[in-house]
């Protein structure tokens, strides 16, 4: 952290609240049928948030965009285990998180999160960092979708560098591939994107600019893909595959996701933490996948970390 910079939590809060509004407005416009319900909540220990949920739309079966800004006197184990210097500090954690589950199986599920954390103690300098990113989970793969997604992710990270002074994008792409991985299945959750945590490279202003760039590039990355796929014809086979693969999404969120664990351990609002879950999902025992099928292509071609920009 740059010692001359004082973290401006109020500026971060202002950006995040505005981002939630912009995201919900864009999704309502694209869906054309449903609107977001607004649910404001308070947390007993301090802070609260606004959860906004769209259900049963023309394009989106479920879309959730949550803003939270919570205060606490003691960090949960998921946050303090690898940061012993935070012991005894009060904290403030805020962020915007979204998950969209389209109705059409050819349109991918998507996740995005940007967040800020600051821990303070009287007489000592604050400890702070940013985190976030976005990742795409298709049920059927398309090269042009993957290339567009990763090109926009590259643009979002283009003006940023790591603490070591190297370009950020390759680092954030690999971090995403490594993080969104179901170890018990030995497979990625999707085709990746960007991910980072504990980020303070370049000081507060530069780090804050990174989450703004990620937030501002998200709709540019995702909306063109949904617009291309939302009206594709599909039948029971494609719908069944979508529900089956949604099971992987649920497994990751409940077994591996640190954000879910932090929210539950910190006494967060369970309904808001679990808004990422799809409305319908299915599990099948040892489902067979037909050789040479589009479903097999998802596993064999798309759920493999690769440089999609090199194949454009």
PDB file of C-alpha atoms in Angstrom:
ATOM      1  CA  UNK A   1       0.000   0.000   0.000  1.00  0.00           C
ATOM      2  CA  UNK A   2       1.259   3.468  -0.842  1.00  0.00           C
ATOM      3  CA  UNK A   3       1.879   5.163   2.536  1.00  0.00           C
ATOM      4  CA  UNK A   4       0.803   8.613   1.358  1.00  0.00           C
ATOM      5  CA  UNK A   5      -2.649   7.458   0.231  1.00  0.00           C
ATOM      6  CA  UNK A   6      -5.620   7.306   2.585  1.00  0.00           C
ATOM      7  CA  UNK A   7      -8.236   4.748   1.486  1.00  0.00           C
ATOM      8  CA  UNK A   8     -11.512   6.459   0.598  1.00  0.00           C
ATOM      9  CA  UNK A   9     -14.187   3.955   1.547  1.00  0.00           C
ATOM     10  CA  UNK A  10     -17.004   6.420   0.818  1.00  0.00           C
ATOM     11  CA  UNK A  11     -15.862   6.732  -2.814  1.00  0.00           C
ATOM     12  CA  UNK A  12     -15.871   2.949  -3.149  1.00  0.00           C
ATOM     13  CA  UNK A  13     -19.366   2.734  -1.665  1.00  0.00           C
ATOM     14  CA  UNK A  14     -20.640   5.402  -4.057  1.00  0.00           C
ATOM     15  CA  UNK A  15     -19.221   3.553  -7.068  1.00  0.00           C
ATOM     16  CA  UNK A  16     -20.608   0.193  -5.977  1.00  0.00           C
ATOM     17  CA  UNK A  17     -24.126   1.502  -5.378  1.00  0.00           C
ATOM     18  CA  UNK A  18     -24.134   3.139  -8.787  1.00  0.00           C
ATOM     19  CA  UNK A  19     -22.798  -0.029 -10.403  1.00  0.00           C
ATOM     20  CA  UNK A  20     -25.659  -2.069  -8.977  1.00  0.00           C
ATOM     21  CA  UNK A  21     -28.159   0.401 -10.419  1.00  0.00           C
ATOM     22  CA  UNK A  22     -26.534   0.316 -13.870  1.00  0.00           C
ATOM     23  CA  UNK A  23     -26.360  -3.465 -13.979  1.00  0.00           C
ATOM     24  CA  UNK A  24     -29.989  -3.927 -12.996  1.00  0.00           C
ATOM     25  CA  UNK A  25     -31.146  -1.333 -15.510  1.00  0.00           C
ATOM     26  CA  UNK A  26     -29.280  -3.003 -18.364  1.00  0.00           C
ATOM     27  CA  UNK A  27     -30.601  -6.467 -17.526  1.00  0.00           C
ATOM     28  CA  UNK A  28     -34.205  -5.272 -17.231  1.00  0.00           C
ATOM     29  CA  UNK A  29     -33.889  -3.632 -20.639  1.00  0.00           C
ATOM     30  CA  UNK A  30     -32.500  -6.788 -22.230  1.00  0.00           C
ATOM     31  CA  UNK A  31     -35.043  -9.068 -20.576  1.00  0.00           C
ATOM     32  CA  UNK A  32     -38.010  -6.914 -21.587  1.00  0.00           C
ATOM     33  CA  UNK A  33     -40.449  -8.702 -19.276  1.00  0.00           C
ATOM     34  CA  UNK A  34     -39.409  -8.993 -15.641  1.00  0.00           C
ATOM     35  CA  UNK A  35     -38.076  -6.397 -13.233  1.00  0.00           C
ATOM     36  CA  UNK A  36     -35.835  -6.626 -10.204  1.00  0.00           C
ATOM     37  CA  UNK A  37     -37.443  -6.804  -6.795  1.00  0.00           C
ATOM     38  CA  UNK A  38     -35.556  -4.714  -4.249  1.00  0.00           C
ATOM     39  CA  UNK A  39     -34.875  -6.138  -0.782  1.00  0.00           C
ATOM     40  CA  UNK A  40     -33.024  -3.921   1.708  1.00  0.00           C
ATOM     41  CA  UNK A  41     -31.609  -5.594   4.806  1.00  0.00           C
ATOM     42  CA  UNK A  42     -29.696  -4.735   7.958  1.00  0.00           C
ATOM     43  CA  UNK A  43     -27.101  -6.754   9.836  1.00  0.00           C
ATOM     44  CA  UNK A  44     -27.247  -6.875  13.635  1.00  0.00           C
ATOM     45  CA  UNK A  45     -23.509  -6.324  14.127  1.00  0.00           C
ATOM     46  CA  UNK A  46     -23.431  -3.444  11.675  1.00  0.00           C
ATOM     47  CA  UNK A  47     -24.099  -2.522   8.089  1.00  0.00           C
ATOM     48  CA  UNK A  48     -26.449  -4.109   5.620  1.00  0.00           C
ATOM     49  CA  UNK A  49     -27.182  -4.157   1.949  1.00  0.00           C
ATOM     50  CA  UNK A  50     -29.585  -4.260  -0.959  1.00  0.00           C
ATOM     51  CA  UNK A  51     -30.370  -7.537  -2.706  1.00  0.00           C
ATOM     52  CA  UNK A  52     -32.091  -7.247  -6.078  1.00  0.00           C
ATOM     53  CA  UNK A  53     -33.587 -10.343  -7.697  1.00  0.00           C
ATOM     54  CA  UNK A  54     -35.265 -10.846 -11.079  1.00  0.00           C
ATOM     55  CA  UNK A  55     -37.237 -14.070 -11.509  1.00  0.00           C
ATOM     56  CA  UNK A  56     -39.030 -15.754 -14.416  1.00  0.00           C
ATOM     57  CA  UNK A  57     -38.080 -13.268 -17.083  1.00  0.00           C
ATOM     58  CA  UNK A  58     -38.223 -13.694 -20.845  1.00  0.00           C
ATOM     59  CA  UNK A  59     -34.418 -13.997 -21.080  1.00  0.00           C
ATOM     60  CA  UNK A  60     -33.326 -14.648 -17.510  1.00  0.00           C
ATOM     61  CA  UNK A  61     -34.738 -17.447 -15.422  1.00  0.00           C
ATOM     62  CA  UNK A  62     -33.058 -15.769 -12.466  1.00  0.00           C
ATOM     63  CA  UNK A  63     -30.739 -12.791 -12.113  1.00  0.00           C
ATOM     64  CA  UNK A  64     -29.395 -11.517  -8.820  1.00  0.00           C
ATOM     65  CA  UNK A  65     -27.347  -8.391  -8.112  1.00  0.00           C
ATOM     66  CA  UNK A  66     -26.387  -7.787  -4.504  1.00  0.00           C
ATOM     67  CA  UNK A  67     -24.755  -4.839  -2.776  1.00  0.00           C
ATOM     68  CA  UNK A  68     -23.473  -5.322   0.757  1.00  0.00           C
ATOM     69  CA  UNK A  69     -21.600  -3.084   3.183  1.00  0.00           C
ATOM     70  CA  UNK A  70     -20.986  -4.825   6.499  1.00  0.00           C
ATOM     71  CA  UNK A  71     -19.094  -3.900   9.661  1.00  0.00           C
ATOM     72  CA  UNK A  72     -17.598  -6.262  12.212  1.00  0.00           C
ATOM     73  CA  UNK A  73     -15.377  -6.324  15.265  1.00  0.00           C
ATOM     74  CA  UNK A  74     -13.745  -9.698  14.579  1.00  0.00           C
ATOM     75  CA  UNK A  75     -12.879 -11.395  11.308  1.00  0.00           C
ATOM     76  CA  UNK A  76     -14.308 -14.842  10.503  1.00  0.00           C
ATOM     77  CA  UNK A  77     -11.812 -17.726  10.174  1.00  0.00           C
ATOM     78  CA  UNK A  78     -12.058 -17.726   6.360  1.00  0.00           C
ATOM     79  CA  UNK A  79     -10.523 -14.229   6.278  1.00  0.00           C
ATOM     80  CA  UNK A  80      -8.095 -14.315   9.219  1.00  0.00           C
ATOM     81  CA  UNK A  81      -6.512 -17.753   8.780  1.00  0.00           C
ATOM     82  CA  UNK A  82      -3.903 -16.529   6.287  1.00  0.00           C
ATOM     83  CA  UNK A  83      -3.710 -12.937   7.589  1.00  0.00           C
ATOM     84  CA  UNK A  84      -2.679 -13.144  11.278  1.00  0.00           C
ATOM     85  CA  UNK A  85      -1.794  -9.443  11.268  1.00  0.00           C
ATOM     86  CA  UNK A  86      -5.520  -8.685  11.152  1.00  0.00           C
ATOM     87  CA  UNK A  87      -6.170 -10.106  14.615  1.00  0.00           C
ATOM     88  CA  UNK A  88      -7.893  -7.605  16.883  1.00  0.00           C
ATOM     89  CA  UNK A  89      -8.977  -5.290  14.094  1.00  0.00           C
ATOM     90  CA  UNK A  90     -12.461  -4.176  13.262  1.00  0.00           C
ATOM     91  CA  UNK A  91     -13.352  -4.391   9.614  1.00  0.00           C
ATOM     92  CA  UNK A  92     -15.600  -3.079   6.861  1.00  0.00           C
ATOM     93  CA  UNK A  93     -16.314  -5.203   3.802  1.00  0.00           C
ATOM     94  CA  UNK A  94     -18.343  -3.999   0.842  1.00  0.00           C
ATOM     95  CA  UNK A  95     -19.003  -5.228  -2.641  1.00  0.00           C
ATOM     96  CA  UNK A  96     -21.308  -5.927  -5.543  1.00  0.00           C
ATOM     97  CA  UNK A  97     -21.830  -9.514  -6.615  1.00  0.00           C
ATOM     98  CA  UNK A  98     -24.021 -10.904  -9.380  1.00  0.00           C
ATOM     99  CA  UNK A  99     -25.002 -14.182 -10.964  1.00  0.00           C
ATOM    100  CA  UNK A 100     -27.277 -14.417 -14.020  1.00  0.00           C
ATOM    101  CA  UNK A 101     -28.932 -17.675 -15.097  1.00  0.00           C
ATOM    102  CA  UNK A 102     -30.440 -17.302 -18.583  1.00  0.00           C
ATOM    103  CA  UNK A 103     -33.399 -19.412 -19.620  1.00  0.00           C
ATOM    104  CA  UNK A 104     -31.931 -20.532 -22.954  1.00  0.00           C
ATOM    105  CA  UNK A 105     -29.330 -23.328 -22.597  1.00  0.00           C
ATOM    106  CA  UNK A 106     -27.228 -21.743 -25.336  1.00  0.00           C
ATOM    107  CA  UNK A 107     -26.817 -18.570 -23.275  1.00  0.00           C
ATOM    108  CA  UNK A 108     -24.175 -18.916 -20.536  1.00  0.00           C
ATOM    109  CA  UNK A 109     -24.459 -18.360 -16.826  1.00  0.00           C
ATOM    110  CA  UNK A 110     -22.223 -15.562 -15.606  1.00  0.00           C
ATOM    111  CA  UNK A 111     -20.724 -14.310 -12.360  1.00  0.00           C
ATOM    112  CA  UNK A 112     -19.122 -10.981 -11.483  1.00  0.00           C
ATOM    113  CA  UNK A 113     -17.906  -9.572  -8.193  1.00  0.00           C
ATOM    114  CA  UNK A 114     -16.018  -6.470  -7.107  1.00  0.00           C
ATOM    115  CA  UNK A 115     -15.254  -5.849  -3.458  1.00  0.00           C
ATOM    116  CA  UNK A 116     -13.249  -3.776  -0.972  1.00  0.00           C
ATOM    117  CA  UNK A 117     -12.031  -4.714   2.486  1.00  0.00           C
ATOM    118  CA  UNK A 118     -10.484  -2.506   5.164  1.00  0.00           C
ATOM    119  CA  UNK A 119      -9.412  -3.484   8.688  1.00  0.00           C
ATOM    120  CA  UNK A 120      -8.521  -0.786  11.192  1.00  0.00           C
ATOM    121  CA  UNK A 121      -7.044  -0.551  14.675  1.00  0.00           C
ATOM    122  CA  UNK A 122      -6.422   2.551  16.778  1.00  0.00           C
ATOM    123  CA  UNK A 123      -2.872   3.822  16.448  1.00  0.00           C
ATOM    124  CA  UNK A 124      -2.046   1.671  13.424  1.00  0.00           C
ATOM    125  CA  UNK A 125      -2.285   2.136   9.673  1.00  0.00           C
ATOM    126  CA  UNK A 126      -5.331   0.525   8.022  1.00  0.00           C
ATOM    127  CA  UNK A 127      -4.940  -2.729   6.161  1.00  0.00           C
ATOM    128  CA  UNK A 128      -6.989  -2.818   2.964  1.00  0.00           C
ATOM    129  CA  UNK A 129      -7.333  -4.626  -0.319  1.00  0.00           C
ATOM    130  CA  UNK A 130      -9.602  -5.092  -3.317  1.00  0.00           C
ATOM    131  CA  UNK A 131     -10.821  -8.245  -5.008  1.00  0.00           C
ATOM    132  CA  UNK A 132     -13.104  -9.336  -7.794  1.00  0.00           C
ATOM    133  CA  UNK A 133     -13.359 -10.405 -11.384  1.00  0.00           C
ATOM    134  CA  UNK A 134     -15.798 -12.074 -13.762  1.00  0.00           C
ATOM    135  CA  UNK A 135     -16.104 -15.557 -15.222  1.00  0.00           C
ATOM    136  CA  UNK A 136     -18.336 -17.273 -17.782  1.00  0.00           C
ATOM    137  CA  UNK A 137     -20.015 -20.680 -17.486  1.00  0.00           C
ATOM    138  CA  UNK A 138     -21.440 -21.867 -20.819  1.00  0.00           C
ATOM    139  CA  UNK A 139     -23.488 -25.017 -21.290  1.00  0.00           C
ATOM    140  CA  UNK A 140     -22.711 -25.124 -25.008  1.00  0.00           C
ATOM    141  CA  UNK A 141     -19.451 -23.735 -26.337  1.00  0.00           C
ATOM    142  CA  UNK A 142     -18.915 -21.213 -29.141  1.00  0.00           C
ATOM    143  CA  UNK A 143     -15.521 -19.936 -30.195  1.00  0.00           C
ATOM    144  CA  UNK A 144     -16.746 -16.428 -30.994  1.00  0.00           C
ATOM    145  CA  UNK A 145     -18.310 -16.116 -27.537  1.00  0.00           C
ATOM    146  CA  UNK A 146     -15.118 -17.261 -25.825  1.00  0.00           C
ATOM    147  CA  UNK A 147     -12.954 -14.938 -27.893  1.00  0.00           C
ATOM    148  CA  UNK A 148     -15.178 -11.921 -27.266  1.00  0.00           C
ATOM    149  CA  UNK A 149     -15.345 -12.664 -23.543  1.00  0.00           C
ATOM    150  CA  UNK A 150     -11.586 -12.938 -23.137  1.00  0.00           C
ATOM    151  CA  UNK A 151     -10.827  -9.964 -25.386  1.00  0.00           C
ATOM    152  CA  UNK A 152     -13.036  -7.788 -23.194  1.00  0.00           C
ATOM    153  CA  UNK A 153     -11.422  -9.214 -20.056  1.00  0.00           C
ATOM    154  CA  UNK A 154      -8.032  -8.342 -21.501  1.00  0.00           C
ATOM    155  CA  UNK A 155      -9.226  -4.785 -22.174  1.00  0.00           C
ATOM    156  CA  UNK A 156     -10.497  -4.474 -18.604  1.00  0.00           C
ATOM    157  CA  UNK A 157      -7.035  -5.288 -17.219  1.00  0.00           C
ATOM    158  CA  UNK A 158      -4.976  -3.610 -19.948  1.00  0.00           C
ATOM    159  CA  UNK A 159      -3.803  -0.572 -17.971  1.00  0.00           C
ATOM    160  CA  UNK A 160      -2.817  -2.372 -14.780  1.00  0.00           C
ATOM    161  CA  UNK A 161       0.256  -4.124 -13.432  1.00  0.00           C
ATOM    162  CA  UNK A 162       1.039  -6.479 -10.587  1.00  0.00           C
ATOM    163  CA  UNK A 163       3.210  -5.559  -7.592  1.00  0.00           C
ATOM    164  CA  UNK A 164       6.157  -6.859  -9.621  1.00  0.00           C
ATOM    165  CA  UNK A 165       5.404  -4.417 -12.422  1.00  0.00           C
ATOM    166  CA  UNK A 166       4.331  -6.951 -15.042  1.00  0.00           C
ATOM    167  CA  UNK A 167       1.080  -6.687 -17.052  1.00  0.00           C
ATOM    168  CA  UNK A 168      -1.842  -7.812 -14.937  1.00  0.00           C
ATOM    169  CA  UNK A 169      -4.017  -9.633 -17.486  1.00  0.00           C
ATOM    170  CA  UNK A 170      -2.091 -12.925 -17.851  1.00  0.00           C
ATOM    171  CA  UNK A 171      -1.806 -13.118 -14.058  1.00  0.00           C
ATOM    172  CA  UNK A 172      -5.511 -12.444 -13.476  1.00  0.00           C
ATOM    173  CA  UNK A 173      -6.547 -14.894 -16.197  1.00  0.00           C
ATOM    174  CA  UNK A 174      -4.497 -17.715 -14.671  1.00  0.00           C
ATOM    175  CA  UNK A 175      -5.754 -16.810 -11.203  1.00  0.00           C
ATOM    176  CA  UNK A 176      -9.304 -17.174 -12.504  1.00  0.00           C
ATOM    177  CA  UNK A 177      -8.569 -20.535 -14.143  1.00  0.00           C
ATOM    178  CA  UNK A 178      -7.009 -21.807 -10.930  1.00  0.00           C
ATOM    179  CA  UNK A 179      -9.685 -20.493  -8.577  1.00  0.00           C
ATOM    180  CA  UNK A 180     -12.860 -21.518 -10.416  1.00  0.00           C
ATOM    181  CA  UNK A 181     -11.879 -25.160 -10.494  1.00  0.00           C
ATOM    182  CA  UNK A 182     -13.878 -28.019  -8.983  1.00  0.00           C
ATOM    183  CA  UNK A 183     -11.165 -30.117  -7.398  1.00  0.00           C
ATOM    184  CA  UNK A 184     -13.524 -32.978  -6.591  1.00  0.00           C
ATOM    185  CA  UNK A 185     -14.551 -33.152 -10.269  1.00  0.00           C
ATOM    186  CA  UNK A 186     -11.127 -32.262 -11.675  1.00  0.00           C
ATOM    187  CA  UNK A 187     -12.677 -29.780 -14.074  1.00  0.00           C
ATOM    188  CA  UNK A 188     -13.041 -26.005 -14.473  1.00  0.00           C
ATOM    189  CA  UNK A 189     -16.377 -24.392 -13.701  1.00  0.00           C
ATOM    190  CA  UNK A 190     -16.388 -22.571 -17.020  1.00  0.00           C
ATOM    191  CA  UNK A 191     -14.101 -20.818 -19.490  1.00  0.00           C
ATOM    192  CA  UNK A 192     -12.605 -18.357 -17.015  1.00  0.00           C
ATOM    193  CA  UNK A 193     -12.073 -14.618 -17.290  1.00  0.00           C
ATOM    194  CA  UNK A 194     -10.479 -12.545 -14.510  1.00  0.00           C
ATOM    195  CA  UNK A 195     -10.004 -13.067 -10.788  1.00  0.00           C
ATOM    196  CA  UNK A 196      -7.954 -11.363  -8.065  1.00  0.00           C
ATOM    197  CA  UNK A 197      -7.928 -11.011  -4.307  1.00  0.00           C
ATOM    198  CA  UNK A 198      -5.789  -9.214  -1.687  1.00  0.00           C
ATOM    199  CA  UNK A 199      -5.005  -6.642  -4.386  1.00  0.00           C
ATOM    200  CA  UNK A 200      -3.259  -3.369  -3.497  1.00  0.00           C
ATOM    201  CA  UNK A 201      -0.791  -3.044  -6.392  1.00  0.00           C
ATOM    202  CA  UNK A 202       0.048   0.575  -7.182  1.00  0.00           C
ATOM    203  CA  UNK A 203      -1.742   1.991  -4.147  1.00  0.00           C
ATOM    204  CA  UNK A 204      -5.353   2.775  -3.387  1.00  0.00           C
ATOM    205  CA  UNK A 205      -6.173   4.937  -6.411  1.00  0.00           C
ATOM    206  CA  UNK A 206      -4.773   2.464  -8.913  1.00  0.00           C
ATOM    207  CA  UNK A 207      -6.313  -0.545  -7.185  1.00  0.00           C
ATOM    208  CA  UNK A 208      -9.701   1.162  -6.984  1.00  0.00           C
ATOM    209  CA  UNK A 209      -9.404   1.922 -10.701  1.00  0.00           C
ATOM    210  CA  UNK A 210      -8.989  -1.803 -11.392  1.00  0.00           C
ATOM    211  CA  UNK A 211     -12.301  -2.794  -9.810  1.00  0.00           C
ATOM    212  CA  UNK A 212     -13.986   0.097 -11.618  1.00  0.00           C
ATOM    213  CA  UNK A 213     -12.568  -1.156 -14.909  1.00  0.00           C
ATOM    214  CA  UNK A 214     -13.778  -4.684 -14.195  1.00  0.00           C
ATOM    215  CA  UNK A 215     -17.232  -3.420 -13.236  1.00  0.00           C
ATOM    216  CA  UNK A 216     -17.454  -1.110 -16.235  1.00  0.00           C
ATOM    217  CA  UNK A 217     -16.358  -3.786 -18.736  1.00  0.00           C
ATOM    218  CA  UNK A 218     -18.710  -6.485 -17.522  1.00  0.00           C
ATOM    219  CA  UNK A 219     -21.767  -5.545 -19.579  1.00  0.00           C
ATOM    220  CA  UNK A 220     -19.568  -5.069 -22.657  1.00  0.00           C
ATOM    221  CA  UNK A 221     -18.325  -8.616 -22.172  1.00  0.00           C
ATOM    222  CA  UNK A 222     -21.607 -10.350 -21.423  1.00  0.00           C
ATOM    223  CA  UNK A 223     -24.535  -8.634 -23.154  1.00  0.00           C
ATOM    224  CA  UNK A 224     -23.426  -9.301 -26.756  1.00  0.00           C
ATOM    225  CA  UNK A 225     -23.158 -13.026 -25.989  1.00  0.00           C
ATOM    226  CA  UNK A 226     -26.639 -13.227 -24.482  1.00  0.00           C
ATOM    227  CA  UNK A 227     -28.117 -11.205 -27.334  1.00  0.00           C
ATOM    228  CA  UNK A 228     -26.626 -13.715 -29.819  1.00  0.00           C
ATOM    229  CA  UNK A 229     -27.898 -16.811 -27.984  1.00  0.00           C
ATOM    230  CA  UNK A 230     -31.140 -15.893 -26.201  1.00  0.00           C
ATOM    231  CA  UNK A 231     -33.439 -16.786 -29.105  1.00  0.00           C
ATOM    232  CA  UNK A 232     -31.686 -19.996 -30.222  1.00  0.00           C
ATOM    233  CA  UNK A 233     -34.037 -22.937 -30.705  1.00  0.00           C
ATOM    234  CA  UNK A 234     -33.653 -25.715 -28.126  1.00  0.00           C
ATOM    235  CA  UNK A 235     -35.475 -28.795 -26.866  1.00  0.00           C
ATOM    236  CA  UNK A 236     -35.617 -31.191 -23.945  1.00  0.00           C
ATOM    237  CA  UNK A 237     -32.096 -32.498 -24.587  1.00  0.00           C
ATOM    238  CA  UNK A 238     -30.504 -29.064 -24.294  1.00  0.00           C
ATOM    239  CA  UNK A 239     -32.636 -28.122 -21.295  1.00  0.00           C
ATOM    240  CA  UNK A 240     -31.728 -31.348 -19.519  1.00  0.00           C
ATOM    241  CA  UNK A 241     -28.022 -30.735 -20.140  1.00  0.00           C
ATOM    242  CA  UNK A 242     -28.311 -27.186 -18.837  1.00  0.00           C
ATOM    243  CA  UNK A 243     -29.938 -28.346 -15.593  1.00  0.00           C
ATOM    244  CA  UNK A 244     -27.344 -31.094 -15.173  1.00  0.00           C
ATOM    245  CA  UNK A 245     -24.423 -28.708 -15.679  1.00  0.00           C
ATOM    246  CA  UNK A 246     -25.980 -26.172 -13.320  1.00  0.00           C
ATOM    247  CA  UNK A 247     -25.306 -28.772 -10.655  1.00  0.00           C
ATOM    248  CA  UNK A 248     -21.590 -28.097 -11.073  1.00  0.00           C
ATOM    249  CA  UNK A 249     -22.233 -24.417 -10.416  1.00  0.00           C
ATOM    250  CA  UNK A 250     -24.012 -25.219  -7.165  1.00  0.00           C
ATOM    251  CA  UNK A 251     -21.251 -27.606  -6.111  1.00  0.00           C
ATOM    252  CA  UNK A 252     -18.561 -24.983  -6.561  1.00  0.00           C
ATOM    253  CA  UNK A 253     -20.433 -22.290  -4.656  1.00  0.00           C
ATOM    254  CA  UNK A 254     -21.199 -24.525  -1.697  1.00  0.00           C
ATOM    255  CA  UNK A 255     -17.924 -26.456  -1.494  1.00  0.00           C
ATOM    256  CA  UNK A 256     -15.126 -24.172  -2.702  1.00  0.00           C
ATOM    257  CA  UNK A 257     -16.181 -20.522  -2.956  1.00  0.00           C
ATOM    258  CA  UNK A 258     -14.455 -18.357  -0.329  1.00  0.00           C
ATOM    259  CA  UNK A 259     -16.995 -15.571  -0.704  1.00  0.00           C
ATOM    260  CA  UNK A 260     -19.853 -17.869   0.240  1.00  0.00           C
ATOM    261  CA  UNK A 261     -17.865 -19.143   3.218  1.00  0.00           C
ATOM    262  CA  UNK A 262     -16.968 -15.623   4.372  1.00  0.00           C
ATOM    263  CA  UNK A 263     -20.584 -14.532   4.154  1.00  0.00           C
ATOM    264  CA  UNK A 264     -21.877 -17.472   6.175  1.00  0.00           C
ATOM    265  CA  UNK A 265     -19.086 -17.338   8.777  1.00  0.00           C
ATOM    266  CA  UNK A 266     -19.495 -13.581   9.278  1.00  0.00           C
ATOM    267  CA  UNK A 267     -23.181 -13.952  10.066  1.00  0.00           C
ATOM    268  CA  UNK A 268     -24.308 -12.548   6.741  1.00  0.00           C
ATOM    269  CA  UNK A 269     -27.812 -12.774   5.351  1.00  0.00           C
ATOM    270  CA  UNK A 270     -28.227 -16.302   4.033  1.00  0.00           C
ATOM    271  CA  UNK A 271     -30.882 -15.442   1.437  1.00  0.00           C
ATOM    272  CA  UNK A 272     -28.572 -12.838  -0.096  1.00  0.00           C
ATOM    273  CA  UNK A 273     -25.465 -15.028   0.083  1.00  0.00           C
ATOM    274  CA  UNK A 274     -27.244 -17.849  -1.739  1.00  0.00           C
ATOM    275  CA  UNK A 275     -28.945 -15.704  -4.368  1.00  0.00           C
ATOM    276  CA  UNK A 276     -26.417 -17.134  -6.838  1.00  0.00           C
ATOM    277  CA  UNK A 277     -28.182 -20.476  -6.895  1.00  0.00           C
ATOM    278  CA  UNK A 278     -30.137 -21.375 -10.050  1.00  0.00           C
ATOM    279  CA  UNK A 279     -33.923 -21.792  -9.663  1.00  0.00           C
ATOM    280  CA  UNK A 280     -33.834 -25.315 -11.129  1.00  0.00           C
ATOM    281  CA  UNK A 281     -30.996 -27.832 -11.177  1.00  0.00           C
ATOM    282  CA  UNK A 282     -30.564 -31.583 -11.644  1.00  0.00           C
ATOM    283  CA  UNK A 283     -28.055 -34.266 -10.722  1.00  0.00           C
ATOM    284  CA  UNK A 284     -27.706 -37.565 -12.550  1.00  0.00           C
ATOM    285  CA  UNK A 285     -25.630 -40.542 -11.512  1.00  0.00           C
ATOM    286  CA  UNK A 286     -22.721 -41.067 -13.930  1.00  0.00           C
ATOM    287  CA  UNK A 287     -24.446 -39.413 -16.859  1.00  0.00           C
ATOM    288  CA  UNK A 288     -23.133 -40.691 -20.177  1.00  0.00           C
ATOM    289  CA  UNK A 289     -22.032 -38.123 -22.762  1.00  0.00           C
ATOM    290  CA  UNK A 290     -22.315 -39.038 -26.440  1.00  0.00           C
ATOM    291  CA  UNK A 291     -19.000 -39.023 -28.275  1.00  0.00           C
ATOM    292  CA  UNK A 292     -18.775 -36.220 -30.837  1.00  0.00           C
ATOM    293  CA  UNK A 293     -21.806 -34.394 -29.451  1.00  0.00           C
ATOM    294  CA  UNK A 294     -22.032 -30.661 -28.628  1.00  0.00           C
ATOM    295  CA  UNK A 295     -22.156 -31.691 -24.980  1.00  0.00           C
ATOM    296  CA  UNK A 296     -18.877 -33.585 -25.351  1.00  0.00           C
ATOM    297  CA  UNK A 297     -17.354 -30.555 -27.083  1.00  0.00           C
ATOM    298  CA  UNK A 298     -18.071 -28.442 -24.014  1.00  0.00           C
ATOM    299  CA  UNK A 299     -16.024 -30.808 -21.862  1.00  0.00           C
ATOM    300  CA  UNK A 300     -13.280 -31.557 -24.340  1.00  0.00           C
ATOM    301  CA  UNK A 301     -12.715 -28.144 -25.952  1.00  0.00           C
ATOM    302  CA  UNK A 302     -14.175 -25.389 -23.830  1.00  0.00           C
ATOM    303  CA  UNK A 303     -13.589 -26.595 -20.276  1.00  0.00           C
ATOM    304  CA  UNK A 304      -9.859 -26.532 -20.865  1.00  0.00           C
ATOM    305  CA  UNK A 305      -7.849 -23.452 -19.845  1.00  0.00           C
ATOM    306  CA  UNK A 306      -6.407 -21.958 -23.007  1.00  0.00           C
ATOM    307  CA  UNK A 307      -5.407 -18.681 -24.628  1.00  0.00           C
ATOM    308  CA  UNK A 308      -8.576 -17.907 -26.562  1.00  0.00           C
ATOM    309  CA  UNK A 309      -7.071 -14.731 -28.002  1.00  0.00           C
ATOM    310  CA  UNK A 310      -4.300 -16.721 -29.654  1.00  0.00           C
ATOM    311  CA  UNK A 311      -6.970 -18.763 -31.491  1.00  0.00           C
ATOM    312  CA  UNK A 312      -8.992 -15.757 -32.686  1.00  0.00           C
TER     313      UNK A 312
END
